[in-house]
Structure formats: C-alpha cells, structure tokens
Coordinates of C-alpha atoms and ligand atoms in Angstrom, one line a residue:
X1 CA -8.2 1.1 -13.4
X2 CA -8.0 -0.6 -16.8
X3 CA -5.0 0.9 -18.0
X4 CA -2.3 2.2 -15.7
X5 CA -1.1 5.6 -16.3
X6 CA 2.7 5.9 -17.1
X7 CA 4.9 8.6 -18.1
X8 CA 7.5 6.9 -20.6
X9 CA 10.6 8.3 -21.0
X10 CA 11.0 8.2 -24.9
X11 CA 14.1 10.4 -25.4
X12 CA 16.5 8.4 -28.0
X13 CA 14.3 5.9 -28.7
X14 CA 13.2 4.1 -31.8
X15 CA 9.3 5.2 -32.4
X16 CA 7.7 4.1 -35.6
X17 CA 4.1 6.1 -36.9
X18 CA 2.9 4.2 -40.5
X19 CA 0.4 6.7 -42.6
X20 CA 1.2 9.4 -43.8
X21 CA -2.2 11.2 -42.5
X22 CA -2.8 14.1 -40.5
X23 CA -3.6 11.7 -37.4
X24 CA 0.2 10.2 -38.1
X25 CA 1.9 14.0 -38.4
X26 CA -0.1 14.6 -34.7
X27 CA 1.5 11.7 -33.2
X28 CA 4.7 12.1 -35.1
X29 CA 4.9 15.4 -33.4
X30 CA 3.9 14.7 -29.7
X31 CA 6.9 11.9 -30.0
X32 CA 9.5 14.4 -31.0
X33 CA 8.5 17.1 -28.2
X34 CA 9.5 14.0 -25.7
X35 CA 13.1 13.4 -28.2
X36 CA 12.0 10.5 -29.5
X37 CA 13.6 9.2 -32.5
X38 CA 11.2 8.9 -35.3
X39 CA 10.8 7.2 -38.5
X40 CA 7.7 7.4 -40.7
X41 CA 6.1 5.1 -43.0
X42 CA 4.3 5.8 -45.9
X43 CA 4.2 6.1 -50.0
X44 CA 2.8 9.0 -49.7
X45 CA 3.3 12.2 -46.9
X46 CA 0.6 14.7 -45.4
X47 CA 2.2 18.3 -46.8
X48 CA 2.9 19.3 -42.8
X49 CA 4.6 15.8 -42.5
X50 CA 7.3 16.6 -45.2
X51 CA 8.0 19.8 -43.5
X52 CA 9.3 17.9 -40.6
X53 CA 11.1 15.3 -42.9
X54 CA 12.9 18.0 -45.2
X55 CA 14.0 19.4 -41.3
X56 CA 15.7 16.2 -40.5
X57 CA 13.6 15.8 -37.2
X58 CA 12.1 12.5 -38.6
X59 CA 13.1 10.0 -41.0
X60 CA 10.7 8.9 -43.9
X61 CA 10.8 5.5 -45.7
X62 CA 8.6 5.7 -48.9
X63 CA 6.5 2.4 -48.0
X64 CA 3.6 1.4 -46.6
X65 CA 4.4 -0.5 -42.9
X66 CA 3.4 -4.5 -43.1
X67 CA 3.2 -6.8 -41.0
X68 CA 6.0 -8.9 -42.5
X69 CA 8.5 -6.4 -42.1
X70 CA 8.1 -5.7 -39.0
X71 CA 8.1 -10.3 -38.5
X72 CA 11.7 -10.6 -40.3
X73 CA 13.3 -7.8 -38.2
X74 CA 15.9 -8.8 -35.4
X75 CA 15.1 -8.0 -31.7
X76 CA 17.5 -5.1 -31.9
X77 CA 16.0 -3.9 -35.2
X78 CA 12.6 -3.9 -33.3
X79 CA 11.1 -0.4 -32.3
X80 CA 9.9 0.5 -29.0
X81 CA 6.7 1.6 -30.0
X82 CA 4.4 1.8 -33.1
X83 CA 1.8 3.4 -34.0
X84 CA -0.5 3.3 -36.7
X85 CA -2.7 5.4 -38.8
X86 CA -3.7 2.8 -41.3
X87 CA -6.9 1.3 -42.5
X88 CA -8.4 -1.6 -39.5
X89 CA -7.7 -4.4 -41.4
X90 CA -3.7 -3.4 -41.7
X91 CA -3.8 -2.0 -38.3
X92 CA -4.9 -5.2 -36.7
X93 CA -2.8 -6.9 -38.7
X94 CA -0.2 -4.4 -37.2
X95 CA -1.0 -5.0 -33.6
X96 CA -1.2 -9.1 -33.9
X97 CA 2.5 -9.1 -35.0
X98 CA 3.5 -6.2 -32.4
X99 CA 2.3 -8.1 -29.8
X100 CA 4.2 -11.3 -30.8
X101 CA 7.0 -9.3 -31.0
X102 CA 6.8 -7.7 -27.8
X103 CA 6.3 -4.2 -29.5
X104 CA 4.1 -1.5 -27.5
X105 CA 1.2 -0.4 -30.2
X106 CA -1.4 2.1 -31.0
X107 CA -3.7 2.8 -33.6
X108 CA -5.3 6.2 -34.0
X109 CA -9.0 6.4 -33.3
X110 CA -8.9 2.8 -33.0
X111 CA -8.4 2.5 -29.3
X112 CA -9.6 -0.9 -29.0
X113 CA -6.8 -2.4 -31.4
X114 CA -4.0 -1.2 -29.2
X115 CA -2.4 -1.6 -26.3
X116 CA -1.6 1.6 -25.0
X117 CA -3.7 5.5 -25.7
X118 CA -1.8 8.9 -26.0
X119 CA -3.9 10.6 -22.9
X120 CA -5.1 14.1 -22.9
X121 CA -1.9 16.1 -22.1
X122 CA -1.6 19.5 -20.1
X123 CA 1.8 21.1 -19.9
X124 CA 3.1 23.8 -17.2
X125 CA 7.1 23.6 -17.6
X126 CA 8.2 20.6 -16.0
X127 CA 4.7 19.3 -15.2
X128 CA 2.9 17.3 -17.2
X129 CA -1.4 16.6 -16.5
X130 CA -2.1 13.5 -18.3
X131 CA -5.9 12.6 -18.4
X132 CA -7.5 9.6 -20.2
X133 CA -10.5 7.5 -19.8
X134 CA -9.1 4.5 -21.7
X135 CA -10.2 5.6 -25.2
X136 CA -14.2 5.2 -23.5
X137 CA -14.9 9.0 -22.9
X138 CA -13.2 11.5 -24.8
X139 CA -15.6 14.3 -24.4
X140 CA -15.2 14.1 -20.5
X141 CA -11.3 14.1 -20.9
X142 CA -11.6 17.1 -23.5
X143 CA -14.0 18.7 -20.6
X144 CA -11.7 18.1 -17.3
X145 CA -8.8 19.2 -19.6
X146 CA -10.6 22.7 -20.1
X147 CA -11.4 22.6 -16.3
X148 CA -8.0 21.8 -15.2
X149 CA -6.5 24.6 -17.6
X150 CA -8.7 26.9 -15.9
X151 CA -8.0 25.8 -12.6
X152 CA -3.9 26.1 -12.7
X153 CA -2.7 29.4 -12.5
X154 CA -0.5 29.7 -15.3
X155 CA 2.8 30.3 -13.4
X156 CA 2.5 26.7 -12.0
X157 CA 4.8 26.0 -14.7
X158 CA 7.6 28.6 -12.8
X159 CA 7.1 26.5 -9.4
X160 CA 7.9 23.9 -11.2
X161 CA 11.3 25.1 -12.4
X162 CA 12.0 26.1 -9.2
X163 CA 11.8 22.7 -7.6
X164 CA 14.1 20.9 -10.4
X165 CA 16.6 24.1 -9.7
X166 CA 16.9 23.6 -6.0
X167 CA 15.9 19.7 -6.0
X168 CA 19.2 18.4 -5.3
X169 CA 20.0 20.8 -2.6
X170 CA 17.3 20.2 -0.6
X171 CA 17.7 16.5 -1.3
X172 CA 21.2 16.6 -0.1
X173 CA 20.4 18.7 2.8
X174 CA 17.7 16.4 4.1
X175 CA 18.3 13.1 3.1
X176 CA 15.4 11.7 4.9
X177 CA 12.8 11.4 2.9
X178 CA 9.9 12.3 5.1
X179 CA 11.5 15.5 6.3
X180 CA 12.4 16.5 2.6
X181 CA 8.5 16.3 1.7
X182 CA 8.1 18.0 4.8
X183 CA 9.8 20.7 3.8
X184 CA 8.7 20.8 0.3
X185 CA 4.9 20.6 1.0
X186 CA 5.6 23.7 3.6
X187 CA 7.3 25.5 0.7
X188 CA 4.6 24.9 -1.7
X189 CA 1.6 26.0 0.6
X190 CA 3.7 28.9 1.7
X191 CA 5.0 32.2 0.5
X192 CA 7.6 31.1 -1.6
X193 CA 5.0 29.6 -3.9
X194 CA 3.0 32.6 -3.6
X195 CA 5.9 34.8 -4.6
X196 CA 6.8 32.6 -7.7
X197 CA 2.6 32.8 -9.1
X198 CA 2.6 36.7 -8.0
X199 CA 5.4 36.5 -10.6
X200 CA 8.3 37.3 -8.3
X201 CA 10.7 34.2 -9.2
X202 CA 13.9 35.5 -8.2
X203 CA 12.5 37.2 -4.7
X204 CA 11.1 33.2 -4.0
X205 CA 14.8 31.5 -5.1
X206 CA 16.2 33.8 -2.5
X207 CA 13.8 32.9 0.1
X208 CA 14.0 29.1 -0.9
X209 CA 17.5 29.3 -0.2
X210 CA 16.8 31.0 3.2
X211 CA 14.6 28.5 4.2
X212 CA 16.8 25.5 3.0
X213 CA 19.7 27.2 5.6
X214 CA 17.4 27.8 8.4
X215 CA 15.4 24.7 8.7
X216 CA 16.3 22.0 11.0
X217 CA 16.1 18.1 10.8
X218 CA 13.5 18.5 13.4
X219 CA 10.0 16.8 12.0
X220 CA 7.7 18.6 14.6
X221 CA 4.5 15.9 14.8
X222 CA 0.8 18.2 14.2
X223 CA -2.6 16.8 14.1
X224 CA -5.1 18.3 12.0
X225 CA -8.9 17.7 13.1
X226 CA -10.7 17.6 10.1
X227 CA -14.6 17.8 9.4
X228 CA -15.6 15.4 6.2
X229 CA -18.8 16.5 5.8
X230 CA -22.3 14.2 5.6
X231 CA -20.9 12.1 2.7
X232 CA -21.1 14.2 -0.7
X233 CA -17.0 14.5 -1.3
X234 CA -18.1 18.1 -3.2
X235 CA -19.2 19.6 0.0
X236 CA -15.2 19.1 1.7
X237 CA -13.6 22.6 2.2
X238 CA -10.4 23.4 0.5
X239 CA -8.1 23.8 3.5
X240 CA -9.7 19.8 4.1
X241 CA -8.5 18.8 0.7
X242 CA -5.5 20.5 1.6
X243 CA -4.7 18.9 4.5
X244 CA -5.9 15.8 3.8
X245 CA -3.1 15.5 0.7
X246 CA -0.5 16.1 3.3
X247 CA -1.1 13.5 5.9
X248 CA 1.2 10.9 7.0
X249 CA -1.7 9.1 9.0
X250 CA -5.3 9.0 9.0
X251 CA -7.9 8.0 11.8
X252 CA -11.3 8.4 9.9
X253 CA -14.5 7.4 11.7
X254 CA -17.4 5.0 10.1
X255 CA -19.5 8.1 8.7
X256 CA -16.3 9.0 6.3
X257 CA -17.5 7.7 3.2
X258 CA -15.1 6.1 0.7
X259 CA -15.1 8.7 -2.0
X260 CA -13.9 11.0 0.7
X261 CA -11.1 8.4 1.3
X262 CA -10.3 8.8 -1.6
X263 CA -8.9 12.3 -1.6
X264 CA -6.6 11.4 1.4
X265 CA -3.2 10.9 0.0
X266 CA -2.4 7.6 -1.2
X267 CA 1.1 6.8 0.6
X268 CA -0.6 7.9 4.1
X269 CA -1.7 5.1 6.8
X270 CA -4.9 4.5 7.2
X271 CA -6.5 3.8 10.2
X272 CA -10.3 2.8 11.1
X273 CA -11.4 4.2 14.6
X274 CA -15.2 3.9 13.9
X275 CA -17.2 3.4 16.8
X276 CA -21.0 2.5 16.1
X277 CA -23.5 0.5 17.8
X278 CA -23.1 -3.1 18.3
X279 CA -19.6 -2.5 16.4
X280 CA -16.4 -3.6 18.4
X281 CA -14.4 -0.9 18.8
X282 CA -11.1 1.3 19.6
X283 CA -11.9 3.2 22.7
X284 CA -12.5 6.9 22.8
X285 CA -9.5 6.8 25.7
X286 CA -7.3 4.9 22.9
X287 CA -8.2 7.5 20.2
X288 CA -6.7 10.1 21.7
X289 CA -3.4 8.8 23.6
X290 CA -3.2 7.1 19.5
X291 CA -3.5 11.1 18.4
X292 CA -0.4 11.5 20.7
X293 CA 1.9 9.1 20.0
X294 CA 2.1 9.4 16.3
X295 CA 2.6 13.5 16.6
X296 CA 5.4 12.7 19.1
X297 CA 6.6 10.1 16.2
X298 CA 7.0 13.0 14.3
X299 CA 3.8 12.3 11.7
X300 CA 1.1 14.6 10.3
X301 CA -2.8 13.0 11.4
X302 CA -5.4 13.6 10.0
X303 CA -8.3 13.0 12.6
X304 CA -11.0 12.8 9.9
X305 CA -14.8 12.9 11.0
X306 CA -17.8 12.8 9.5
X307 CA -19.6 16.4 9.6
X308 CA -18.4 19.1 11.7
X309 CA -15.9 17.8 14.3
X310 CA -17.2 20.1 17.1
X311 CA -20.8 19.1 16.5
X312 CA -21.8 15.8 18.8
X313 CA -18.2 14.9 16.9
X314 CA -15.9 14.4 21.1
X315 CA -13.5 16.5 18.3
X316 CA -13.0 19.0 21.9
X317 CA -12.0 15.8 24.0
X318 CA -9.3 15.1 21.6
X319 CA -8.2 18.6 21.5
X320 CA -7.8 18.7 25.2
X321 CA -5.3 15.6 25.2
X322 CA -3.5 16.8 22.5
X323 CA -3.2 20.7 24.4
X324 CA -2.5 18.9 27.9
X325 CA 0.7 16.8 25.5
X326 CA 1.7 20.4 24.1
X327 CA 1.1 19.2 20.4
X328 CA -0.1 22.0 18.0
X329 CA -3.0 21.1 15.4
X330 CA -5.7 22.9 13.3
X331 CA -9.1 22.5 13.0
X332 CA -11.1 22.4 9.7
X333 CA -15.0 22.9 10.4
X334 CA -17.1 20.4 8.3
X335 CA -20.9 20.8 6.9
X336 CA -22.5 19.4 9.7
X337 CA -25.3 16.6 8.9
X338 CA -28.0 19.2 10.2
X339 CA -27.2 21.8 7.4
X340 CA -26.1 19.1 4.9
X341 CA -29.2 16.6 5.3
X342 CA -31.4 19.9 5.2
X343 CA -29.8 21.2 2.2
X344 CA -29.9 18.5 0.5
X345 CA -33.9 17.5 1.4
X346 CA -35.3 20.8 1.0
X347 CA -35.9 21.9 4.2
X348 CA -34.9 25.2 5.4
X349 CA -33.6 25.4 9.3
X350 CA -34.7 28.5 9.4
X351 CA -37.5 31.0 8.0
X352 CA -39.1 34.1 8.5
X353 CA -42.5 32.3 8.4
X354 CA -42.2 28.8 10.5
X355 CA -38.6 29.1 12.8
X356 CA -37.1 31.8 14.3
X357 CA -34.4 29.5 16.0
X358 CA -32.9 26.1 15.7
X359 CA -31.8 23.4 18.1
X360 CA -29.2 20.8 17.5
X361 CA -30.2 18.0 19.5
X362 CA -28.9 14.5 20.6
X363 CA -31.0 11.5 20.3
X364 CA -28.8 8.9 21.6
X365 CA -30.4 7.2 24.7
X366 CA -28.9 6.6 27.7
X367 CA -29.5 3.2 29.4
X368 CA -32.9 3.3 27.1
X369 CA -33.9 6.8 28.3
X370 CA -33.5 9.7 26.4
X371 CA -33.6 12.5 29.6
X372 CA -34.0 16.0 27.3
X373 CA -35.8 19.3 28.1
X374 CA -38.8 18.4 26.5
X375 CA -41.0 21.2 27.8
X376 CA -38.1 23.5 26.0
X377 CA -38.9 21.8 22.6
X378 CA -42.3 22.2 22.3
X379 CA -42.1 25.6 22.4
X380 CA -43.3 27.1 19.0
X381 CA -41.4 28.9 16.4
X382 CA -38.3 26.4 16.1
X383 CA -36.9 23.7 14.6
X384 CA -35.4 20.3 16.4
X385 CA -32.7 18.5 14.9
X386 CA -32.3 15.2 16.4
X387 CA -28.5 13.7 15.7
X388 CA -28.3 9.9 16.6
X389 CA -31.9 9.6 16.6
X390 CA -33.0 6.7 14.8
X391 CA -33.9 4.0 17.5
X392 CA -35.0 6.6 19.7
X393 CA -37.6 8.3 16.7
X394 CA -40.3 6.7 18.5
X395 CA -39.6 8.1 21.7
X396 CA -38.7 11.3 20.6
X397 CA -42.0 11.4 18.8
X398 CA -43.9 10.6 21.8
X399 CA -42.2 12.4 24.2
X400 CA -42.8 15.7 22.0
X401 CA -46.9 14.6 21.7
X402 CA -47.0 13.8 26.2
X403 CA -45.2 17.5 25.7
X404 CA -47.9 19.4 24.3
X405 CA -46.7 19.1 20.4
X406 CA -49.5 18.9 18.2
X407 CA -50.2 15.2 16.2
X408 CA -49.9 17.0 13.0
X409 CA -46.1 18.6 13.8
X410 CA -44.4 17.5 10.1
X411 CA -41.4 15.6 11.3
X412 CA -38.8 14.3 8.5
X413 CA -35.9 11.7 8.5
X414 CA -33.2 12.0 6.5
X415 CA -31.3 8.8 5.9
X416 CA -28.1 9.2 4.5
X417 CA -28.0 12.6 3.8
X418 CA -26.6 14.2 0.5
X419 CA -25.2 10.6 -0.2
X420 CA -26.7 9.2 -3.8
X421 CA -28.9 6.9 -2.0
X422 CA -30.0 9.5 0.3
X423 CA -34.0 9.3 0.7
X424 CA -36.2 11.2 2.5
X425 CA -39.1 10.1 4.9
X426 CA -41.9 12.9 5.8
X427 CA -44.6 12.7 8.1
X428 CA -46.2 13.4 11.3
X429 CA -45.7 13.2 15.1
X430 CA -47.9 10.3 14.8
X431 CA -47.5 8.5 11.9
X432 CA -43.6 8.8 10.8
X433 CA -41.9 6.3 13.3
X434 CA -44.2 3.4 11.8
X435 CA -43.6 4.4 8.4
X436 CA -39.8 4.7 8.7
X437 CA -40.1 0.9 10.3
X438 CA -42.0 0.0 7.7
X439 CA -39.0 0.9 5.1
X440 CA -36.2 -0.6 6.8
X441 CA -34.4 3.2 7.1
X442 CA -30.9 2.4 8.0
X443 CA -28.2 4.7 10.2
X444 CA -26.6 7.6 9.3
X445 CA -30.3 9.3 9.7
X446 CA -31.1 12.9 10.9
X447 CA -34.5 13.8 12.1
X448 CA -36.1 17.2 11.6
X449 CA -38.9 18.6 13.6
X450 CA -41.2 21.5 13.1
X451 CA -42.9 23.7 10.3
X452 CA -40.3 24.4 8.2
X453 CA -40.4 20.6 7.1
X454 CA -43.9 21.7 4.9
X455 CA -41.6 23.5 2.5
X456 CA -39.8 19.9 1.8
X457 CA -42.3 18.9 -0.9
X458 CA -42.3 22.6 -2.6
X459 CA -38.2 22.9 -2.2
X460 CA -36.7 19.0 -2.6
X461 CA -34.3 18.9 -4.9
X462 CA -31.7 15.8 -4.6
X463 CA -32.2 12.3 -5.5
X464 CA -36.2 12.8 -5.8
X465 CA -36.9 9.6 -7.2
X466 CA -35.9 7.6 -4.0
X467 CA -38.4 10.5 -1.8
X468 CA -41.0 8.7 0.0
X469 CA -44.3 10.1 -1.1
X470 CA -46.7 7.9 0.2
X471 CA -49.1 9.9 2.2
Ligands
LIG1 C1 -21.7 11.0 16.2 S1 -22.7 12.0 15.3 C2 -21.6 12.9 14.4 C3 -22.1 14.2 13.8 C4 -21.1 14.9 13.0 N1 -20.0 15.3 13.8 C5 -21.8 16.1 12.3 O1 -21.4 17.2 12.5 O2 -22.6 15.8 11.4 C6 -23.4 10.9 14.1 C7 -24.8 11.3 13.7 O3 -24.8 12.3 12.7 C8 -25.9 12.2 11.9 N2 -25.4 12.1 10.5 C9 -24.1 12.1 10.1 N3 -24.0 12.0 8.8 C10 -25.3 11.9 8.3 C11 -25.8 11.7 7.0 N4 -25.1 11.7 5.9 N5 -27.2 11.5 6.9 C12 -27.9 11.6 8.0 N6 -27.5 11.7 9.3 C13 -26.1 11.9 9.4 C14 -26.6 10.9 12.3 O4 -27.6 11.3 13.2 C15 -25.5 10.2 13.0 O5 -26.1 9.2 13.9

C-alpha cells in the first residue's frame, strides 16, 4: 500500500484551493459536499466558480496563492489542507513550504507533487466507495468505479440509513462488540436487508425492531466448511466470499493460496493447519477437537480447504465431530482440482467421443504401495484422475501398462492448476514420468489419464506460454 486510504472528516475546517480553473471549482465543490470551509485563491475566477462565491458557500481572495504567504502565516492562521491548481513550478513551490509547515497538499493532475490524492468516490447515502491507485492508474479506477456502480443495487444507500437510525439501539442493547456484529452481519444477509432493496423500508424498520427485542446475548458458535478452489481466487463461490467476510477464525490448509487469504476478513484469526509431506504438522485428531472448541467459544470458523472439501478433502471427518458435539455448520462446495486443473488445461473429463465416465482417484501411496483396482482402470472409455499423485506417477504409469493400458495412452500433469504459474506436461504412459522428472514439476499436481487428454493441444487455453511442448 503506498498511500493509506482515509476518510477525513473536513466539516468546519479551513481548506484552501489556489486557481481559479475548472480543476479548482471541481475540488472546491467535492470540499463543500463534506462542510468544509473554503476559501479560493485567484485574480481571476472560472464563470461556475463565481456562482458559488456570489452564494456565500466559498470565500474568494482576488490573488494568486504564494508561497510566502502561506511562510508568514501563524500556526493558527494555517489551513488544513491546500490544494493547488497552478502552474508546476508554483505548485512545487506550494508543496515545499506546505510541507514545512506541516500543511496536507495536493495539486491537480500533478499527483506526484502532493502528498495526498482525491480518490475515485461512489456514494450510496451514508456510504462512501473510495477507490484510488495512488495517482498510477486512473483508467482502472474509472473502470472498477463503473463496475462497482453496476454491482450495488441502488437502494444500498437505504440500508445504510437504516443502520445509522437504529445504530445506537442495537449498540446499547448489545454492548459487546462481537455479538453486536453478530447481529448486524445476520441482519444484513437476511430479510431485513432484502426488504429495504425490494424497496419496503418501513416493513424492514419494523422487523429490525423485532429482531433487536427478540434476540438474545447468546453468541451460538457455527463452523462453516468452506471449499477454496484449486488457487484462481475468481473461481470462489459467492456464498464462500460470503462466509469467508464473516469469520471470527480461519483454519486454511497449505493448498489455500494467498490471494484467497486475502478475501478472508481482516480482523479474523488466522490459523495454518496445513498438513503436507515431510511438513510438521497439527494432527488431523487436533483439527477437529480445534473446530470444537472455538464454536463452543462462541466464534464463527471458517474451515477453508483447497478444492471441494468432500473430495479427498477428510471435510466428512470433521463434520462427524462437529455433529457428535451438536455444533451446526454449512458447507460450501469448492471447484475441485479435477474440474479446475481440466478447465484450465484444456482437457475435457468427459466426451461423447473418448469418455463416457470419469474416476476421481487417489495416488497417495501407502507404506510405498499404491493398492488400486487397476484391472478397473484399464477399462476403455474413461478418464483417471489421479489426486496426490506426483511421487507415485511412475507407478501409476506402470501399473496401468502391467494392466493392459496401451504405451501410447496420453497421460497429462497439471502442476498447479489454474494458478498463473500453472503449466502443463503431456505425454504418454511411457514417456511422461521421465519428462516430468526432467522439469523439476513441483506439488500441487493432478494427473489425467485417457483420450480425452488429445484434445489438450487443440482446446488449451491458460497460461500457454509456460505449456510443455516438447515432443
Ligand atoms: C488432499 S488433496 C485435496 C483435494 C481438494 N479437496 C480438491 O477437491 O481439489 C490435495 C491434492 O489435490 C490436487 N490439487 C489441489 N489443488 C491443485 C492444483 N491447483 N493443481 C494441481 N493439483 C491440485 C493435488 O493432487 C493435491 O495433491
């Protein structure tokens, strides 16, 4: 972050805006919607800018702004902020005195003079979407602006009253702050929200009210069982964004990636549970009796897993403990590597042609052996998905050939599916597990058998620069 985002309370306060441009009248105008007090500088005024002068909402002194006056003021004289529409030679002149004196400055269009920028701003009532990029990338801001405005529905404003009109009620009623955002994050993702954006205000007040009297200081503990996904943050569901923003703990697993972190909410506590090969770890036994405890505390976890947590996830283990302790949670389903990686490489599980069926499959050996139904697999007409799999590719590989497979079966490996780094290795039964060697592929891969893996070339679409296309 190279400029930290504040909203500045500016009601009453001395702001000063030299130049008596269109760029000044802009800023002059954003400062009085927040009751600033403002006084313009110039010799000359912009023909909007005098309409605001000749209203008495801003005071004009005929004179171009120097940087001596602003060096003889007193402290007390000082404003709180300036900002300047001048030429860059005045303006820097400007900004080297401001920052002697301790004055916050901006010039316009200049943002590398200054030391603070007015952001994008989006305004729904009481709430106020500020987006910059720190002067670097105003097209993207102008773009997520125009997304965001899309995106809010437009009685979001409404909500928003209602909050500041029952805030001190419900702040009173539950001092505790936990349990008040409790309550508030259950009556924004409830029907009192939806009655005030089906434009039913009063109807939502009443039931606000309703729920204020009934609810108790009980802070009932959940735990929601979230799937993550393979890695790309755009392929979480809504409900997991959803949840995830509401957590007062988090137990995430080594496959959530760190842009997915990133949409967990900020205050929440995070903890690492990973477990991995060769990795010290919390025990699967720990995990859940963990799971327990902080429900009974009273918390909201978030079990976050990479993929689909009922998909070689032990997300139905946890479940059980948390059934047997009588805690309630949800589940959220996650793209499971299998469809992500094959999404994402270009290679259909399924099609009319090649598969008729498709087997998810773990590769993880047991005490060196992996003990499958290999007779099953090399039956024609599917495709193998092989989680886990990358120590054992070479068994698996072998296995499937001693099985009857033929030595040309295309076989892929996916490492790091739908991630930007994500590559792709394609091959045979024979020849893949010595050219994946040969690359250094490194876990989280996914291997896919059968004939479906020919369309890869034809359909690949992600990342193609990093596909292996040695033949
Ligand atoms: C313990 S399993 C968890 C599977 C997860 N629950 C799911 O539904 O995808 C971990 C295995 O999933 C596969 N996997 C997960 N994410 C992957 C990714 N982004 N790329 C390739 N394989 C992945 C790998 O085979 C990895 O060893």
């Amino acid at each position: 972050m190279r400029s930290f985002p504040f909203f500045f309370r500016l009601k009453g306060r001395p702001c000063w805006v030299a130049g008596g441009g269109e760029g000044a009248r802009h800023k002059a105008s954003l400062l009085l919607k927040a009751g600033a007090s403002v006084t313009l500088f110039g010799d000359q005024l912009h023909p909007s800018t005098r309409q605001l002068v000749q209203e008495g909402q801003v005071q004009w002194r005929q004179q171009r702004l120097q940087a001596d006056d602003l060096q003889q003021l007193e402290p007390a004289e000082l404003p709180w902020l300036l900002i300047a529409d001048e030429d860059e030679a005045l303006n820097r002149e400007l900004a080297e005195v401001c920052a002697r004196r301790r004055v916050l400055f901006n010039a316009v269009d200049m943002p590398a003079i200054g030391d603070f920028f007015f952001p994008s701003i989006l305004e729904r009532g009481p709430l106020s979407i500020a987006i910059g990029s720190d002067g670097s990338a105003p097209i993207l801001v102008r773009h997520m602006r125009a997304r965001l405005e899309s995106l809010l529905p437009k009685r979001i404003g409404e909500l928003g009253e209602l909050v500041q009109q029952f805030k001190d009620a419900v702040r009173e009623r539950f001092p505790n702050l936990d349990r008040r955002r409790r309550f508030w994050d259950e009556q924004m993702n409830g029907p009192v929200a939806e009655q005030v954006l089906a434009g039913r205000s009063e109807q939502a007040a009443k039931m606000l009210q309703q729920s204020l009297q009934q609810a108790t200081d009980d802070m009932p503990g959940e735990v929601y069982l979230v799937g993550a996904g393979p890695g790309d943050p755009d392929l979480l569901t809504f409900k997991a964004l959803r949840l995830m923003q509401q957590a007062d703990v988090v137990m995430y697993d080594r496959l959530v990636s760190e842009q997915i972190l990133e949409c967990v909410r900020r205050e929440s506590e995070r903890i690492f549970v990973g477990k991995g090969r060769n990795i010290y770890s919390i025990t699967q036994d720990n995990i859940n009796q963990a799971l327990v405890d902080y429900a009974r505390q009273g918390k909201r976890v978030l079990r976050l897993k990479g993929g689909d947590p009922f998909i070689f996830g032990r997300g139905g283990e946890e479940l059980e403990r948390l059934a047997e302790a009588g805690i309630s949670f949800q589940v959220v389903p996650g793209i499971t590597a299998a469809s992500g990686c094959a999404s994402y490489a270009g290679i259909p599980l399924t099609h009319r042609d090649y598969a008729q069926s498709v087997r998810f499959i773990t590769g993880h050996r047991v005490g060196g052996e992996l003990n499958l139904d290999w007779k099953e697999y090399v039956q024609p007409g599917q495709t193998l998905v092989f989680y886990m799999g990358l120590n054992g590719l070479e068994i698996i590989c072998d296995k499937l050939l001693e099985y009857g497979a033929a030595a040309d079966l295309p076989v892929a490996l996916v490492e790091k599916g739908t991630r930007i780094d994500q590559r792709v290795f394609v091959g045979t039964l024979t020849d893949l597990p010595s050219r994946v060697r040969e690359a250094g592929a490194e876990a989280p891969t996914l291997i896919i058998v059968g004939q479906v893996v020919r369309l890869q070339d034809k359909l690949a679409w992600w990342n193609t620069e990093t596909k292996d296309k040695s033949p």
